[in-house]
C-alpha positions as a LaTeX table, in Angstrom:
\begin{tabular}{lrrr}
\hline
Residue & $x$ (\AA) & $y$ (\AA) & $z$ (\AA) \\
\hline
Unk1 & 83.02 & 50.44 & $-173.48$ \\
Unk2 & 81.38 & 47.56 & $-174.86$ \\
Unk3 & 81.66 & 48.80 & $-178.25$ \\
Unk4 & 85.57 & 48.75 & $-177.93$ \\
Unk5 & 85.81 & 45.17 & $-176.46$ \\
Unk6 & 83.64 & 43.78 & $-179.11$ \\
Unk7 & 86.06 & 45.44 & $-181.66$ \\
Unk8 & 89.11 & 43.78 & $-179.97$ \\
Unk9 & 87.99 & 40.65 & $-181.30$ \\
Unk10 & 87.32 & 41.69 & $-184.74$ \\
Unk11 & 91.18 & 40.04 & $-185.91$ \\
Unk12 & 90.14 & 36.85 & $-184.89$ \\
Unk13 & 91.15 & 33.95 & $-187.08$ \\
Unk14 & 88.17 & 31.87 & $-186.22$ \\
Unk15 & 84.48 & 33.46 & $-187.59$ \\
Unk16 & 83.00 & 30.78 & $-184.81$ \\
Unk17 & 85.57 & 31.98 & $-181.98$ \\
Unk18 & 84.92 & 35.84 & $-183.14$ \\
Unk19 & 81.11 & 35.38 & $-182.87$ \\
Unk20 & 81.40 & 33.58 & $-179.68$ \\
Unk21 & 83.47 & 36.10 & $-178.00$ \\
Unk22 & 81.53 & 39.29 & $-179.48$ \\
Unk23 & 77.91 & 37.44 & $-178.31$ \\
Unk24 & 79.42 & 37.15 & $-174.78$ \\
Unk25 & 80.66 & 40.16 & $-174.06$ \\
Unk26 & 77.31 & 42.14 & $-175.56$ \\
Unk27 & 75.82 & 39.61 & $-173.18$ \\
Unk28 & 77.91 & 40.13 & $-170.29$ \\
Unk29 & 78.08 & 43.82 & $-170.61$ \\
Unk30 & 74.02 & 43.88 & $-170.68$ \\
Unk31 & 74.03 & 41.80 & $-167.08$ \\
Unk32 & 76.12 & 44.12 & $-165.38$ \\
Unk33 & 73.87 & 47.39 & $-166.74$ \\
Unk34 & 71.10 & 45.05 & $-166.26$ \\
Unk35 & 71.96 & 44.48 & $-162.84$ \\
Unk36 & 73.93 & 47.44 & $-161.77$ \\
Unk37 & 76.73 & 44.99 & $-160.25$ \\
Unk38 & 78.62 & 46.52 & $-157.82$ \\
Unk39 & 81.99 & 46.47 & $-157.09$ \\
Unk40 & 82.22 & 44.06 & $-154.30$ \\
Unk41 & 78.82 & 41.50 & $-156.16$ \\
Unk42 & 82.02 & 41.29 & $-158.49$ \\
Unk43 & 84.69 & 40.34 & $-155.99$ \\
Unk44 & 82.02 & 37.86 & $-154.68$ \\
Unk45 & 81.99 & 35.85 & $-158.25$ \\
Unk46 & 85.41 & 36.16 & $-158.39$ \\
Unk47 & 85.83 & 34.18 & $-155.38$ \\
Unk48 & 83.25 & 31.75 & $-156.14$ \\
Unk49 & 84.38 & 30.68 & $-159.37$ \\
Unk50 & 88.54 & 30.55 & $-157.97$ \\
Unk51 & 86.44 & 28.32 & $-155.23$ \\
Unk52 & 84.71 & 26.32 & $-158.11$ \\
Unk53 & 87.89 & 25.47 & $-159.62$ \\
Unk54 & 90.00 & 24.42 & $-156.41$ \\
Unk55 & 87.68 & 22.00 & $-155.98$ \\
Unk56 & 87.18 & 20.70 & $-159.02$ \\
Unk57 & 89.61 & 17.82 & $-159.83$ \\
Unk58 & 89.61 & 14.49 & $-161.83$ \\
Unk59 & 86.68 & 12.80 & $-159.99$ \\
Unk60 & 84.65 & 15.85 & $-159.48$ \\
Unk61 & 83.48 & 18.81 & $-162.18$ \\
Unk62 & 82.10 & 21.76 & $-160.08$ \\
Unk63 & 81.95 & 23.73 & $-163.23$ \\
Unk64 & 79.39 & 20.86 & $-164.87$ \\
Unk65 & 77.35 & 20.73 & $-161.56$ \\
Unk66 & 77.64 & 25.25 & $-162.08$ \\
Unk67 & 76.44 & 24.80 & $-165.82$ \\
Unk68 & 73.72 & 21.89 & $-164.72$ \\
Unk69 & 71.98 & 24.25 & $-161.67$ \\
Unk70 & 71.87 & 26.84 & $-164.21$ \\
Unk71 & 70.22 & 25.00 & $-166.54$ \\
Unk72 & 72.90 & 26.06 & $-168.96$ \\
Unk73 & 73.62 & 22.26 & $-169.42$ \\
Unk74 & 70.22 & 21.27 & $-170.72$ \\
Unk75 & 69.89 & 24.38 & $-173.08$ \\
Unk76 & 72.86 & 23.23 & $-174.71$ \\
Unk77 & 71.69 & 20.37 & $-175.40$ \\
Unk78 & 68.43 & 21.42 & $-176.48$ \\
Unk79 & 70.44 & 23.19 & $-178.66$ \\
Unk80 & 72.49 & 20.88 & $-179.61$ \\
Unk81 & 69.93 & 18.20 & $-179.85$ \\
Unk82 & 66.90 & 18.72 & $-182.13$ \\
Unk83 & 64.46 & 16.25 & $-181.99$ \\
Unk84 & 64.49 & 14.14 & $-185.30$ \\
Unk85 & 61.41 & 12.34 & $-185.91$ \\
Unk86 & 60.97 & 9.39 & $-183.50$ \\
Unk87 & 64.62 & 9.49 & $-181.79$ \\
Unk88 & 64.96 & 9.01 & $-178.25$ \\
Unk89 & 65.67 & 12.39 & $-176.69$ \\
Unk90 & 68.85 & 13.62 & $-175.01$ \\
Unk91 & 69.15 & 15.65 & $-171.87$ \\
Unk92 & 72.39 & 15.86 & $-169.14$ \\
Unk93 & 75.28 & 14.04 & $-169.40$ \\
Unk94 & 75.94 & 14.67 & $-165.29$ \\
Unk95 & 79.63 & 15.05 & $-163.38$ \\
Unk96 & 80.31 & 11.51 & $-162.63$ \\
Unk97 & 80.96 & 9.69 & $-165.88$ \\
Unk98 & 84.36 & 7.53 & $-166.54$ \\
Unk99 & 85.89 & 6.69 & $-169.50$ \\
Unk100 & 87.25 & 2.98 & $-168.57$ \\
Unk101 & 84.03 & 1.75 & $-166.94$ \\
Unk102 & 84.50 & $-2.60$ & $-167.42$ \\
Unk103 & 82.61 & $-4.35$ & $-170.22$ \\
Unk104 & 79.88 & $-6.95$ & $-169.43$ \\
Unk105 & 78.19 & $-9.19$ & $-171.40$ \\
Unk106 & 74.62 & $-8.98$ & $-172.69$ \\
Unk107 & 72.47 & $-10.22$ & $-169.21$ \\
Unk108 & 75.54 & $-9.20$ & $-167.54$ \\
Unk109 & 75.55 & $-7.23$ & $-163.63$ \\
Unk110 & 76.88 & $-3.56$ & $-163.56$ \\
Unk111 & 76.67 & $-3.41$ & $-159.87$ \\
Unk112 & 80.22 & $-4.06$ & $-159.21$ \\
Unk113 & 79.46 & $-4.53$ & $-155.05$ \\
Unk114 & 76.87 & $-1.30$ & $-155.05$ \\
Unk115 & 74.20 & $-2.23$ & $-152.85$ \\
Unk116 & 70.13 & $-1.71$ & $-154.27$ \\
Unk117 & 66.97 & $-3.31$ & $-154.93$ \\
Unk118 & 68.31 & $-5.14$ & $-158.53$ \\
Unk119 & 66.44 & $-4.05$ & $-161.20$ \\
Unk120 & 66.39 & $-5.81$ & $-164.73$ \\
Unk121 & 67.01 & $-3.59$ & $-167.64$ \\
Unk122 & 66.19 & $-4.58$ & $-171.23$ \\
Unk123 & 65.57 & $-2.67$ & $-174.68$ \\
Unk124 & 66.05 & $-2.46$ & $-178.03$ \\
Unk125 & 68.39 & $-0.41$ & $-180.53$ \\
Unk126 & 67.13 & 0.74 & $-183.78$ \\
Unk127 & 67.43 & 3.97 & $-186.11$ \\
Unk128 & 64.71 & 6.20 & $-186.75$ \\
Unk129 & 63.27 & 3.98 & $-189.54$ \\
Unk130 & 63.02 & 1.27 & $-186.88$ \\
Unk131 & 65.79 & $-0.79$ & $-188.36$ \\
Unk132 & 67.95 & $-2.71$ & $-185.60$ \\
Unk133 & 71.60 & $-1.43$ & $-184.28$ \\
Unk134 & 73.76 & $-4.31$ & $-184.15$ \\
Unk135 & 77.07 & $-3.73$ & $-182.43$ \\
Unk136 & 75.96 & $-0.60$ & $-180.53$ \\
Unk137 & 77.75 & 0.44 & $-177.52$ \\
Unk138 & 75.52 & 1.41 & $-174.43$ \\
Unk139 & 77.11 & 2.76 & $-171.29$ \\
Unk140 & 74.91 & 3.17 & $-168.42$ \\
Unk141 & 76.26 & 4.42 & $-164.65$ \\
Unk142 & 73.89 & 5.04 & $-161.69$ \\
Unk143 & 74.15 & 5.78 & $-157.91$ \\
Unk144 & 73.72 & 3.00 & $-155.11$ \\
Unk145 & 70.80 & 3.01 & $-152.78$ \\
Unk146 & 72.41 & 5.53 & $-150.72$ \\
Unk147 & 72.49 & 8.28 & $-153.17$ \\
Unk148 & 76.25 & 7.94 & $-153.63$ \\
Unk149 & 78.47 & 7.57 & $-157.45$ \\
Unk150 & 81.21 & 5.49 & $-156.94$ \\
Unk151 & 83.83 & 8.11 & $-157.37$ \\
Unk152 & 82.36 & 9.88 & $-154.38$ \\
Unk153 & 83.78 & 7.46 & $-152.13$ \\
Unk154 & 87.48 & 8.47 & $-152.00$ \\
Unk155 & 88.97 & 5.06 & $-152.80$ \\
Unk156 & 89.59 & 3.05 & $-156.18$ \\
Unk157 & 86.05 & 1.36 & $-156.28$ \\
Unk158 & 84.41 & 1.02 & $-159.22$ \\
Unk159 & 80.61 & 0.16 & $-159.28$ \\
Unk160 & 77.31 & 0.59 & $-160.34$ \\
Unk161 & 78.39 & 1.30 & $-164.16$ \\
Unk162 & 79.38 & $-1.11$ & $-167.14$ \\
Unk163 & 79.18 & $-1.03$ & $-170.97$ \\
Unk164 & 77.80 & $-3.76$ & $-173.05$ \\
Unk165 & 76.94 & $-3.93$ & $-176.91$ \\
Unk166 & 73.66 & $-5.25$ & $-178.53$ \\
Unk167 & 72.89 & $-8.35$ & $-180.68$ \\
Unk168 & 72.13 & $-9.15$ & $-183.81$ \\
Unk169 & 69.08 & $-7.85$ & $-183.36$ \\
Unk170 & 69.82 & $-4.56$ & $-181.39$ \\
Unk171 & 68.91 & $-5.83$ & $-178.40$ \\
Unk172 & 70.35 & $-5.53$ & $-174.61$ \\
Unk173 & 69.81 & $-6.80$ & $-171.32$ \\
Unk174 & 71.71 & $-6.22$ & $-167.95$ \\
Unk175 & 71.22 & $-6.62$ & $-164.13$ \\
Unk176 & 71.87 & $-3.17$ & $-162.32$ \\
Unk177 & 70.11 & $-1.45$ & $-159.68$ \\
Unk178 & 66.50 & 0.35 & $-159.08$ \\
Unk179 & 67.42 & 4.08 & $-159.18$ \\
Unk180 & 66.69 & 6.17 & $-155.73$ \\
Unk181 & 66.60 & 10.42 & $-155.70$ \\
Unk182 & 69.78 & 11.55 & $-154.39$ \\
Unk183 & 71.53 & 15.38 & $-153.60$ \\
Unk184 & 74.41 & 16.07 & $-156.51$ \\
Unk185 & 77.74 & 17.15 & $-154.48$ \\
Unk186 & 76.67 & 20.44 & $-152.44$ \\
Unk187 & 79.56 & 21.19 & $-150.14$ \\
Unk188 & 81.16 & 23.19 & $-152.32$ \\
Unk189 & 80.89 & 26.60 & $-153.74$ \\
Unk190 & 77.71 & 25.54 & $-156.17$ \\
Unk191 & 75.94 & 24.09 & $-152.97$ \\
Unk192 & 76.21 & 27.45 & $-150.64$ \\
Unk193 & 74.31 & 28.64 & $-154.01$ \\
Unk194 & 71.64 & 26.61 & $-154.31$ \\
Unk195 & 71.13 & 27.40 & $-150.38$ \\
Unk196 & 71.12 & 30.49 & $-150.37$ \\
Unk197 & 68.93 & 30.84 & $-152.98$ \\
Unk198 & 66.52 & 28.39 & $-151.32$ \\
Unk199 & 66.43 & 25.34 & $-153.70$ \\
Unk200 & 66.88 & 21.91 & $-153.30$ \\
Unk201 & 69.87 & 20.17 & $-154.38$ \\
Unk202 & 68.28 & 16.73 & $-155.26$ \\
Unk203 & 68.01 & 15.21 & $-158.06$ \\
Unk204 & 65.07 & 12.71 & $-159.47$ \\
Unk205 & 66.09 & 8.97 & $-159.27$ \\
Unk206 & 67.35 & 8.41 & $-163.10$ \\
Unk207 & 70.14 & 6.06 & $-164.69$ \\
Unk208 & 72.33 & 7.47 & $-167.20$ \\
Unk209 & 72.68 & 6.00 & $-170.62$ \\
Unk210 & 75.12 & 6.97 & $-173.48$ \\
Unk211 & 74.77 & 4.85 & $-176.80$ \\
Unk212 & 76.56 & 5.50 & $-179.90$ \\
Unk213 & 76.83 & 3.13 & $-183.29$ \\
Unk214 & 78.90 & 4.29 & $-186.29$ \\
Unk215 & 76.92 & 6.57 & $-188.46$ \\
Unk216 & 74.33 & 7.23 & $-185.59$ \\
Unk217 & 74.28 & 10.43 & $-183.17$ \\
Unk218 & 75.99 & 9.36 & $-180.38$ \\
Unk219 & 72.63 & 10.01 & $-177.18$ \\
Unk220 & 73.52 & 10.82 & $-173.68$ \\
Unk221 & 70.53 & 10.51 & $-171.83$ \\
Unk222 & 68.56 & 8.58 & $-168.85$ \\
Unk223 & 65.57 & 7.28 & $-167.67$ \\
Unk224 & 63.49 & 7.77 & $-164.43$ \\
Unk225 & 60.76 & 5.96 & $-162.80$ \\
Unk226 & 57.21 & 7.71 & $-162.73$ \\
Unk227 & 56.69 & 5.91 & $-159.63$ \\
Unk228 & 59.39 & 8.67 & $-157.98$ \\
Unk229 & 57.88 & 11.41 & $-155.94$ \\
Unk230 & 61.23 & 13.55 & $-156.39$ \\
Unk231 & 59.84 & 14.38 & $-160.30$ \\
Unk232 & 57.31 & 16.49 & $-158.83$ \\
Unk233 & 59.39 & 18.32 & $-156.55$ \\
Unk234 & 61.22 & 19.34 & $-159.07$ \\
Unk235 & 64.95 & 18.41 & $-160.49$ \\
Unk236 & 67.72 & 20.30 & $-159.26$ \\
Unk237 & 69.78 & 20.25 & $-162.67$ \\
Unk238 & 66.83 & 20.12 & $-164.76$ \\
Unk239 & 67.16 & 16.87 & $-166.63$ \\
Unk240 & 63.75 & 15.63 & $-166.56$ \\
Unk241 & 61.66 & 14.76 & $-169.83$ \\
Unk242 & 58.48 & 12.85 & $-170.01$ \\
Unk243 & 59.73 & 10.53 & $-172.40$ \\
Unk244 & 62.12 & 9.56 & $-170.83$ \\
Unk245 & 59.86 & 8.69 & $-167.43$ \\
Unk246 & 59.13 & 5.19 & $-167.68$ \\
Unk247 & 57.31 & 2.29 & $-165.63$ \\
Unk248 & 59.93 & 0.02 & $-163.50$ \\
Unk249 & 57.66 & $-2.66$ & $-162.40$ \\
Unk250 & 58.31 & $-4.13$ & $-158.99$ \\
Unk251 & 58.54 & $-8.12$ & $-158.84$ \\
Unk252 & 57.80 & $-10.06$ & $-155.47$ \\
Unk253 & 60.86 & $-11.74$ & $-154.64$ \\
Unk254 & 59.26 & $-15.06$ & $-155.20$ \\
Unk255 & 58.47 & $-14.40$ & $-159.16$ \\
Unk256 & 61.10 & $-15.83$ & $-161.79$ \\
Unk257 & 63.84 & $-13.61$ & $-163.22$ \\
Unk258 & 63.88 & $-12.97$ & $-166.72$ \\
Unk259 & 67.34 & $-14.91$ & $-166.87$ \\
Unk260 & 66.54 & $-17.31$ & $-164.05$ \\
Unk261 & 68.72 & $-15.31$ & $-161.62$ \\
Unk262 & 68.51 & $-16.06$ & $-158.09$ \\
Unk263 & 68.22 & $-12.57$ & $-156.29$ \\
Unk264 & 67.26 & $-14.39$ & $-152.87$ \\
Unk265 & 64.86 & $-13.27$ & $-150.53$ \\
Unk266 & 64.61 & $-9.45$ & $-151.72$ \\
Unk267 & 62.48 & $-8.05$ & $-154.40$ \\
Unk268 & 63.63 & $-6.82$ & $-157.71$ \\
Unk269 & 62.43 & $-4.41$ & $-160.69$ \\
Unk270 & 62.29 & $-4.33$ & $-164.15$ \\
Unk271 & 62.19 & $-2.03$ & $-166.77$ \\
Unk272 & 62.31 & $-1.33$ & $-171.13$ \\
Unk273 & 63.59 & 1.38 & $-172.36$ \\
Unk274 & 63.68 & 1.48 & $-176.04$ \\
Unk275 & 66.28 & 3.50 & $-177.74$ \\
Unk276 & 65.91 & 5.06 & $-181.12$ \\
Unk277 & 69.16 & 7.15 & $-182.42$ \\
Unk278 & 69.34 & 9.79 & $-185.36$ \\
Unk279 & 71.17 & 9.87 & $-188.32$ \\
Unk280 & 74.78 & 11.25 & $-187.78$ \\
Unk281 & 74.51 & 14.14 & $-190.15$ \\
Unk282 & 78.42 & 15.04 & $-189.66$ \\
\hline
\end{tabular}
């Protein structure tokens, strides 16, 4: 049987598409022996990927948050992703992303209404030979202090995520918020998963970051705070890297701003996060 499928692909146009295709179903045929899957384990997956994809719609991916709990998202880009000397490394690129997310300037707030302890974010842009990025875009989008992506909140809001481009000198610098843990979407079919498998769907407190520059490897990545207990417990979509845990240091809400912002009577954070991209070899 397997034999036969693979042959069925053998007139395909596309060597890439042909390999693909062939790999999966040796694959695929292997898990079922593998497994002995029975008739109605079948009917079962079936159902939970037709679930998967009724759900799914243009503010929500269950087939990302499928791929991320699987771990399939971060071996991709493993993959897809070798390290290159000193570069900053990648790792998930998440559900909740928007294309049309406002520009701010450099010092700028991404908050957008969001409510969370601010936190002062500030960094520098260079290549691998340490040379600045001038120009480069950075996009960064977060939760608010209740665990909760904008686009999880039924209405038109847009908050807590901005993009902003670096000086001269490669530098940036924005007000956003202190990142908290928080569960990804589990009332759907990828939730009943997770428990009934017995694992947590929470995720360590991180902010995502996506920078590109022309001639550079465009990085989707993030940052978390060591201080979170969450990175010990484990993350549910497997996104965490220690370089990419750094120290957010808390500021009494007394002590000066870097800009001479007035945050009032609560206390803020701040953190660097330096970001070194590869060459684009494309």
């Amino acid at each position: 049987m397997t034999d036969r499928v693979v042959a069925s692909f053998e007139q395909a146009a596309d060597p890439r598409l042909k390999e693909v295709m062939q790999s999966l179903v040796r694959h695929l045929h292997a898990f079922i022996r593998d497994v002995r899957l029975s008739e109605s384990e079948w009917r079962t997956a079936i159902e939970f990927l037709t679930a998967a994809g009724h759900i799914t719609d243009d503010k929500r991916q269950e087939f990302i948050l499928l791929s991320d709990v699987l771990g399939a998202s971060m071996q991709t880009i493993t993959v897809g992703n070798p390290i290159v000397g000193n570069a900053t490394e990648a790792t998930v690129f998440g559900p909740f992303f928007l294309e049309n997310a406002p520009e701010i300037p450099l010092g700028g707030g991404l908050a957008g209404g969001a409510k969370g302890t601010p936190c002062w974010f500030s960094g520098r842009v260079t290549d691998t030979d340490g040379l600045p990025v001038k120009g480069a875009r950075i996009e960064a989008w977060e939760c608010d202090e209740h665990g909760f992506y904008d686009v999880q909140y039924g209405d038109d809001r847009m908050a807590a995520r901005a993009h902003l481009f670096t000086d001269e000198n490669g530098e940036y610098r924005f007000w956003g918020l202190t990142p908290v843990p928080y569960p990804i979407p589990h009332d759907g079919p990828v939730g009943k998963m997770l428990d009934a498998v017995g694992r947590s769907p929470v995720r360590a407190a991180h902010v995502h970051f996506m920078v590109s520059a022309y001639g550079l490897r465009t990085l989707v990545t993030h940052i978390l705070s060591q201080d979170d207990p969450q990175i010990a417990l484990g993350d549910s979509v497997f996104g965490v890297k220690d370089s990419l845990i750094k120290k957010f240091v808390h500021h009494d809400a007394d002590e000066a701003t870097p800009d001479g912002r007035v945050v009032g009577d609560r206390s803020w954070d701040s953190v660097r996060f330096d970001i070194v991209l590869a060459a684009d070899e494309a």
